[in-house]
Amino acid sequence: HPLKLQSALWNLLVLFTCLFAAKPISLVERCWCRSTLNTVPQRSIKELKFLHTPNCPFQVIAKLKNNREVCINPETKWLQQYLKNAINKVKKNRRRNKKN
């Protein structure tokens, strides 16, 4: 029954339009990390991403060697040390570049 199918698709389209039109900002501003892990073995991490988006706390996303992505608590001690070392390295490089 093409008419019933067309009517059902129209109703679905109207429903989606209402849902997305009502809250477009919340869909855009949704935080990536809804929960974080405190223990992630460093050796299982392939890549780290740092996100700072409006209305969300600082977020750290680890891509694991098995390609799974997890959010890490930014207060984790090893991560704090990693960030401190990375900042110090950037500062040293800037000082070197200013001297040259």
mmCIF file of N, CA and C in Angstrom:
data_model
loop_
_atom_site.group_PDB
_atom_site.id
_atom_site.type_symbol
_atom_site.label_atom_id
_atom_site.label_comp_id
_atom_site.label_asym_id
_atom_site.label_seq_id
_atom_site.Cartn_x
_atom_site.Cartn_y
_atom_site.Cartn_z
ATOM 1 N N HIS A 1 0.833 -1.179 0.000
ATOM 2 C CA HIS A 1 0.000 0.000 0.000
ATOM 3 C C HIS A 1 0.884 1.250 0.000
ATOM 4 N N PRO A 2 1.126 1.807 -1.172
ATOM 5 C CA PRO A 2 2.018 2.964 -1.273
ATOM 6 C C PRO A 2 1.533 4.174 -0.472
ATOM 7 N N LEU A 3 0.222 4.345 -0.367
ATOM 8 C CA LEU A 3 -0.298 5.510 0.353
ATOM 9 C C LEU A 3 -0.017 5.406 1.844
ATOM 10 N N LYS A 4 -0.167 4.207 2.423
ATOM 11 C CA LYS A 4 0.131 4.013 3.843
ATOM 12 C C LYS A 4 1.622 4.232 4.112
ATOM 13 N N LEU A 5 2.481 3.727 3.229
ATOM 14 C CA LEU A 5 3.924 3.892 3.381
ATOM 15 C C LEU A 5 4.296 5.367 3.295
ATOM 16 N N GLN A 6 3.706 6.063 2.325
ATOM 17 C CA GLN A 6 3.988 7.485 2.167
ATOM 18 C C GLN A 6 3.533 8.258 3.401
ATOM 19 N N SER A 7 2.379 7.910 3.944
ATOM 20 C CA SER A 7 1.857 8.570 5.143
ATOM 21 C C SER A 7 2.765 8.297 6.341
ATOM 22 N N ALA A 8 3.231 7.067 6.485
ATOM 23 C CA ALA A 8 4.116 6.711 7.593
ATOM 24 C C ALA A 8 5.438 7.462 7.481
ATOM 25 N N LEU A 9 5.985 7.538 6.265
ATOM 26 C CA LEU A 9 7.240 8.268 6.072
ATOM 27 C C LEU A 9 7.054 9.750 6.367
ATOM 28 N N TRP A 10 5.925 10.312 5.962
ATOM 29 C CA TRP A 10 5.640 11.726 6.238
ATOM 30 C C TRP A 10 5.578 11.973 7.745
ATOM 31 N N ASN A 11 4.881 11.093 8.467
ATOM 32 C CA ASN A 11 4.779 11.232 9.923
ATOM 33 C C ASN A 11 6.162 11.141 10.582
ATOM 34 N N LEU A 12 6.990 10.238 10.092
ATOM 35 C CA LEU A 12 8.341 10.093 10.622
ATOM 36 C C LEU A 12 9.164 11.349 10.346
ATOM 37 N N LEU A 13 9.032 11.897 9.153
ATOM 38 C CA LEU A 13 9.742 13.120 8.802
ATOM 39 C C LEU A 13 9.313 14.273 9.699
ATOM 40 N N VAL A 14 8.023 14.409 9.932
ATOM 41 C CA VAL A 14 7.509 15.477 10.805
ATOM 42 C C VAL A 14 8.032 15.287 12.225
ATOM 43 N N LEU A 15 8.037 14.044 12.707
ATOM 44 C CA LEU A 15 8.526 13.752 14.055
ATOM 45 C C LEU A 15 9.993 14.155 14.191
ATOM 46 N N PHE A 16 10.844 13.734 13.225
ATOM 47 C CA PHE A 16 12.260 14.089 13.284
ATOM 48 C C PHE A 16 12.467 15.595 13.184
ATOM 49 N N THR A 17 11.693 16.244 12.335
ATOM 50 C CA THR A 17 11.818 17.698 12.190
ATOM 51 C C THR A 17 11.491 18.389 13.503
ATOM 52 N N CYS A 18 10.455 17.942 14.167
ATOM 53 C CA CYS A 18 10.080 18.543 15.457
ATOM 54 C C CYS A 18 11.153 18.300 16.510
ATOM 55 N N LEU A 19 11.663 17.084 16.569
ATOM 56 C CA LEU A 19 12.685 16.764 17.569
ATOM 57 C C LEU A 19 13.942 17.581 17.353
ATOM 58 N N PHE A 20 14.417 17.648 16.116
ATOM 59 C CA PHE A 20 15.666 18.353 15.855
ATOM 60 C C PHE A 20 15.485 19.861 15.845
ATOM 61 N N ALA A 21 14.327 20.335 15.452
ATOM 62 C CA ALA A 21 14.094 21.774 15.443
ATOM 63 C C ALA A 21 13.961 22.298 16.871
ATOM 64 N N ALA A 22 13.488 21.468 17.774
ATOM 65 C CA ALA A 22 13.273 21.909 19.146
ATOM 66 C C ALA A 22 14.585 22.062 19.909
ATOM 67 N N LYS A 23 15.600 21.234 19.587
ATOM 68 C CA LYS A 23 16.830 21.246 20.376
ATOM 69 C C LYS A 23 18.090 21.171 19.512
ATOM 70 N N PRO A 24 18.265 22.082 18.574
ATOM 71 C CA PRO A 24 19.473 21.958 17.761
ATOM 72 C C PRO A 24 20.748 22.255 18.538
ATOM 73 N N ILE A 25 20.689 23.151 19.505
ATOM 74 C CA ILE A 25 21.884 23.544 20.241
ATOM 75 C C ILE A 25 22.366 22.398 21.122
ATOM 76 N N SER A 26 21.452 21.699 21.775
ATOM 77 C CA SER A 26 21.875 20.625 22.681
ATOM 78 C C SER A 26 22.556 19.498 21.920
ATOM 79 N N LEU A 27 22.169 19.275 20.682
ATOM 80 C CA LEU A 27 22.817 18.225 19.907
ATOM 81 C C LEU A 27 24.246 18.621 19.560
ATOM 82 N N VAL A 28 24.463 19.892 19.306
ATOM 83 C CA VAL A 28 25.790 20.373 18.951
ATOM 84 C C VAL A 28 26.685 20.456 20.176
ATOM 85 N N GLU A 29 26.153 20.881 21.302
ATOM 86 C CA GLU A 29 26.949 21.138 22.499
ATOM 87 C C GLU A 29 27.054 19.948 23.436
ATOM 88 N N ARG A 30 26.622 18.804 23.016
ATOM 89 C CA ARG A 30 26.685 17.624 23.879
ATOM 90 C C ARG A 30 28.137 17.241 24.134
ATOM 91 N N CYS A 31 28.451 16.968 25.371
ATOM 92 C CA CYS A 31 29.823 16.588 25.737
ATOM 93 C C CYS A 31 30.127 15.186 25.209
ATOM 94 N N TRP A 32 31.323 15.010 24.722
ATOM 95 C CA TRP A 32 31.743 13.712 24.195
ATOM 96 C C TRP A 32 31.828 12.684 25.319
ATOM 97 N N CYS A 33 32.440 13.067 26.433
ATOM 98 C CA CYS A 33 32.644 12.138 27.547
ATOM 99 C C CYS A 33 31.519 12.286 28.571
ATOM 100 N N ARG A 34 30.729 11.260 28.690
ATOM 101 C CA ARG A 34 29.670 11.271 29.704
ATOM 102 C C ARG A 34 30.166 10.636 31.006
ATOM 103 N N SER A 35 31.139 9.756 30.869
ATOM 104 C CA SER A 35 31.770 9.164 32.054
ATOM 105 C C SER A 35 33.243 8.938 31.713
ATOM 106 N N THR A 36 34.068 8.861 32.746
ATOM 107 C CA THR A 36 35.504 8.692 32.528
ATOM 108 C C THR A 36 36.028 7.492 33.310
ATOM 109 N N LEU A 37 37.150 6.980 32.843
ATOM 110 C CA LEU A 37 37.821 5.870 33.525
ATOM 111 C C LEU A 37 39.015 6.417 34.294
ATOM 112 N N ASN A 38 39.253 5.867 35.458
ATOM 113 C CA ASN A 38 40.416 6.259 36.256
ATOM 114 C C ASN A 38 41.616 5.371 35.981
ATOM 115 N N THR A 39 41.363 4.172 35.515
ATOM 116 C CA THR A 39 42.476 3.248 35.277
ATOM 117 C C THR A 39 42.447 2.761 33.832
ATOM 118 N N VAL A 40 43.403 3.242 33.059
ATOM 119 C CA VAL A 40 43.616 2.771 31.693
ATOM 120 C C VAL A 40 45.116 2.523 31.573
ATOM 121 N N PRO A 41 45.518 1.294 31.299
ATOM 122 C CA PRO A 41 46.955 1.026 31.181
ATOM 123 C C PRO A 41 47.568 1.854 30.052
ATOM 124 N N GLN A 42 48.626 2.582 30.366
ATOM 125 C CA GLN A 42 49.269 3.443 29.375
ATOM 126 C C GLN A 42 49.737 2.659 28.151
ATOM 127 N N ARG A 43 50.182 1.428 28.369
ATOM 128 C CA ARG A 43 50.699 0.637 27.250
ATOM 129 C C ARG A 43 49.604 0.249 26.252
ATOM 130 N N SER A 44 48.330 0.361 26.655
ATOM 131 C CA SER A 44 47.238 0.013 25.748
ATOM 132 C C SER A 44 46.756 1.206 24.925
ATOM 133 N N ILE A 45 47.351 2.396 25.166
ATOM 134 C CA ILE A 45 46.911 3.614 24.476
ATOM 135 C C ILE A 45 47.733 3.844 23.216
ATOM 136 N N LYS A 46 47.021 4.051 22.117
ATOM 137 C CA LYS A 46 47.675 4.329 20.837
ATOM 138 C C LYS A 46 47.752 5.841 20.593
ATOM 139 N N GLU A 47 46.732 6.579 21.049
ATOM 140 C CA GLU A 47 46.648 8.010 20.747
ATOM 141 C C GLU A 47 45.813 8.709 21.812
ATOM 142 N N LEU A 48 46.161 9.954 22.122
ATOM 143 C CA LEU A 48 45.376 10.770 23.053
ATOM 144 C C LEU A 48 44.831 11.982 22.330
ATOM 145 N N LYS A 49 43.578 12.322 22.611
ATOM 146 C CA LYS A 49 42.963 13.532 22.072
ATOM 147 C C LYS A 49 42.475 14.354 23.251
ATOM 148 N N PHE A 50 42.647 15.656 23.145
ATOM 149 C CA PHE A 50 42.210 16.565 24.205
ATOM 150 C C PHE A 50 41.140 17.481 23.636
ATOM 151 N N LEU A 51 39.998 17.520 24.306
ATOM 152 C CA LEU A 51 38.894 18.357 23.843
ATOM 153 C C LEU A 51 38.525 19.377 24.904
ATOM 154 N N HIS A 52 38.401 20.599 24.471
ATOM 155 C CA HIS A 52 37.905 21.654 25.358
ATOM 156 C C HIS A 52 36.778 22.341 24.599
ATOM 157 N N THR A 53 35.551 22.006 24.958
ATOM 158 C CA THR A 53 34.390 22.563 24.269
ATOM 159 C C THR A 53 33.561 23.376 25.252
ATOM 160 N N PRO A 54 32.820 24.366 24.754
ATOM 161 C CA PRO A 54 31.993 25.180 25.653
ATOM 162 C C PRO A 54 31.004 24.310 26.425
ATOM 163 N N ASN A 55 30.777 24.658 27.649
ATOM 164 C CA ASN A 55 29.803 23.992 28.532
ATOM 165 C C ASN A 55 30.159 22.552 28.882
ATOM 166 N N CYS A 56 31.389 22.139 28.606
ATOM 167 C CA CYS A 56 31.822 20.785 28.968
ATOM 168 C C CYS A 56 33.146 20.895 29.718
ATOM 169 N N PRO A 57 33.405 19.966 30.637
ATOM 170 C CA PRO A 57 34.710 19.972 31.301
ATOM 171 C C PRO A 57 35.788 19.546 30.306
ATOM 172 N N PHE A 58 37.046 19.759 30.679
ATOM 173 C CA PHE A 58 38.173 19.314 29.856
ATOM 174 C C PHE A 58 38.050 17.807 29.671
ATOM 175 N N GLN A 59 38.140 17.353 28.422
ATOM 176 C CA GLN A 59 37.923 15.942 28.118
ATOM 177 C C GLN A 59 39.165 15.331 27.482
ATOM 178 N N VAL A 60 39.499 14.129 27.926
ATOM 179 C CA VAL A 60 40.646 13.398 27.378
ATOM 180 C C VAL A 60 40.120 12.077 26.825
ATOM 181 N N ILE A 61 40.349 11.885 25.524
ATOM 182 C CA ILE A 61 39.877 10.671 24.866
ATOM 183 C C ILE A 61 41.088 9.862 24.431
ATOM 184 N N ALA A 62 41.129 8.617 24.861
ATOM 185 C CA ALA A 62 42.224 7.725 24.495
ATOM 186 C C ALA A 62 41.734 6.742 23.446
ATOM 187 N N LYS A 63 42.496 6.661 22.354
ATOM 188 C CA LYS A 63 42.228 5.619 21.367
ATOM 189 C C LYS A 63 43.150 4.468 21.715
ATOM 190 N N LEU A 64 42.563 3.328 22.011
ATOM 191 C CA LEU A 64 43.340 2.168 22.444
ATOM 192 C C LEU A 64 43.865 1.395 21.249
ATOM 193 N N LYS A 65 44.793 0.507 21.491
ATOM 194 C CA LYS A 65 45.393 -0.290 20.421
ATOM 195 C C LYS A 65 44.372 -1.184 19.728
ATOM 196 N N ASN A 66 43.271 -1.486 20.411
ATOM 197 C CA ASN A 66 42.206 -2.288 19.787
ATOM 198 C C ASN A 66 41.185 -1.390 19.064
ATOM 199 N N ASN A 67 41.540 -0.099 18.892
ATOM 200 C CA ASN A 67 40.734 0.921 18.213
ATOM 201 C C ASN A 67 39.491 1.362 18.979
ATOM 202 N N ARG A 68 39.349 0.927 20.205
ATOM 203 C CA ARG A 68 38.251 1.396 21.047
ATOM 204 C C ARG A 68 38.621 2.760 21.603
ATOM 205 N N GLU A 69 37.639 3.659 21.746
ATOM 206 C CA GLU A 69 37.897 4.969 22.337
ATOM 207 C C GLU A 69 37.244 5.037 23.710
ATOM 208 N N VAL A 70 38.008 5.510 24.685
ATOM 209 C CA VAL A 70 37.499 5.659 26.047
ATOM 210 C C VAL A 70 37.885 7.042 26.566
ATOM 211 N N CYS A 71 37.104 7.532 27.487
ATOM 212 C CA CYS A 71 37.406 8.815 28.115
ATOM 213 C C CYS A 71 38.151 8.560 29.415
ATOM 214 N N ILE A 72 39.230 9.320 29.594
ATOM 215 C CA ILE A 72 40.060 9.171 30.789
ATOM 216 C C ILE A 72 39.835 10.371 31.693
ATOM 217 N N ASN A 73 39.767 10.112 32.976
ATOM 218 C CA ASN A 73 39.645 11.182 33.950
ATOM 219 C C ASN A 73 40.880 12.076 33.856
ATOM 220 N N PRO A 74 40.698 13.388 33.553
ATOM 221 C CA PRO A 74 41.851 14.281 33.423
ATOM 222 C C PRO A 74 42.652 14.449 34.711
ATOM 223 N N GLU A 75 42.096 14.055 35.850
ATOM 224 C CA GLU A 75 42.791 14.172 37.139
ATOM 225 C C GLU A 75 43.682 12.973 37.439
ATOM 226 N N THR A 76 43.694 11.980 36.563
ATOM 227 C CA THR A 76 44.538 10.798 36.757
ATOM 228 C C THR A 76 45.999 11.229 36.868
ATOM 229 N N LYS A 77 46.722 10.670 37.852
ATOM 230 C CA LYS A 77 48.091 11.126 38.141
ATOM 231 C C LYS A 77 49.029 11.018 36.945
ATOM 232 N N TRP A 78 49.059 9.879 36.266
ATOM 233 C CA TRP A 78 49.993 9.735 35.152
ATOM 234 C C TRP A 78 49.646 10.702 34.028
ATOM 235 N N LEU A 79 48.356 10.983 33.846
ATOM 236 C CA LEU A 79 47.945 11.910 32.800
ATOM 237 C C LEU A 79 48.350 13.345 33.163
ATOM 238 N N GLN A 80 48.227 13.698 34.437
ATOM 239 C CA GLN A 80 48.666 15.020 34.899
ATOM 240 C C GLN A 80 50.166 15.193 34.653
ATOM 241 N N GLN A 81 50.949 14.160 34.950
ATOM 242 C CA GLN A 81 52.403 14.214 34.729
ATOM 243 C C GLN A 81 52.708 14.316 33.235
ATOM 244 N N TYR A 82 51.980 13.574 32.425
ATOM 245 C CA TYR A 82 52.156 13.619 30.971
ATOM 246 C C TYR A 82 51.910 15.030 30.440
ATOM 247 N N LEU A 83 50.822 15.653 30.904
ATOM 248 C CA LEU A 83 50.486 17.011 30.466
ATOM 249 C C LEU A 83 51.542 18.018 30.920
ATOM 250 N N LYS A 84 52.007 17.861 32.163
ATOM 251 C CA LYS A 84 53.045 18.763 32.691
ATOM 252 C C LYS A 84 54.318 18.650 31.846
ATOM 253 N N ASN A 85 54.726 17.420 31.522
ATOM 254 C CA ASN A 85 55.924 17.205 30.700
ATOM 255 C C ASN A 85 55.742 17.798 29.297
ATOM 256 N N ALA A 86 54.557 17.621 28.723
ATOM 257 C CA ALA A 86 54.294 18.154 27.381
ATOM 258 C C ALA A 86 54.349 19.679 27.383
ATOM 259 N N ILE A 87 53.800 20.308 28.407
ATOM 260 C CA ILE A 87 53.822 21.773 28.518
ATOM 261 C C ILE A 87 55.252 22.267 28.672
ATOM 262 N N ASN A 88 56.034 21.590 29.515
ATOM 263 C CA ASN A 88 57.445 21.979 29.708
ATOM 264 C C ASN A 88 58.241 21.842 28.407
ATOM 265 N N LYS A 89 57.960 20.800 27.641
ATOM 266 C CA LYS A 89 58.650 20.587 26.372
ATOM 267 C C LYS A 89 58.321 21.718 25.394
ATOM 268 N N VAL A 90 57.060 22.125 25.339
ATOM 269 C CA VAL A 90 56.653 23.229 24.462
ATOM 270 C C VAL A 90 57.346 24.522 24.890
ATOM 271 N N LYS A 91 57.405 24.771 26.197
ATOM 272 C CA LYS A 91 58.073 25.981 26.709
ATOM 273 C C LYS A 91 59.548 25.991 26.323
ATOM 274 N N LYS A 92 60.230 24.854 26.473
ATOM 275 C CA LYS A 92 61.652 24.769 26.117
ATOM 276 C C LYS A 92 61.856 25.060 24.630
ATOM 277 N N ASN A 93 61.000 24.488 23.800
ATOM 278 C CA ASN A 93 61.118 24.697 22.359
ATOM 279 C C ASN A 93 60.884 26.162 21.999
ATOM 280 N N ARG A 94 59.972 26.811 22.668
ATOM 281 C CA ARG A 94 59.714 28.232 22.405
ATOM 282 C C ARG A 94 60.920 29.080 22.788
ATOM 283 N N ARG A 95 61.520 28.759 23.939
ATOM 284 C CA ARG A 95 62.713 29.490 24.379
ATOM 285 C C ARG A 95 63.850 29.334 23.380
ATOM 286 N N ARG A 96 64.044 28.101 22.886
ATOM 287 C CA ARG A 96 65.092 27.837 21.900
ATOM 288 C C ARG A 96 64.834 28.629 20.619
ATOM 289 N N ASN A 97 63.593 28.668 20.179
ATOM 290 C CA ASN A 97 63.252 29.368 18.934
ATOM 291 C C ASN A 97 63.428 30.874 19.067
ATOM 292 N N LYS A 98 63.205 31.419 20.266
ATOM 293 C CA LYS A 98 63.386 32.855 20.479
ATOM 294 C C LYS A 98 64.869 33.231 20.434
ATOM 295 N N LYS A 99 65.732 32.321 20.915
ATOM 296 C CA LYS A 99 67.168 32.585 20.930
ATOM 297 C C LYS A 99 67.746 32.570 19.512
ATOM 298 N N ASN A 100 67.178 31.759 18.634
ATOM 299 C CA ASN A 100 67.707 31.621 17.253
ATOM 300 C C ASN A 100 67.226 32.704 16.375
#
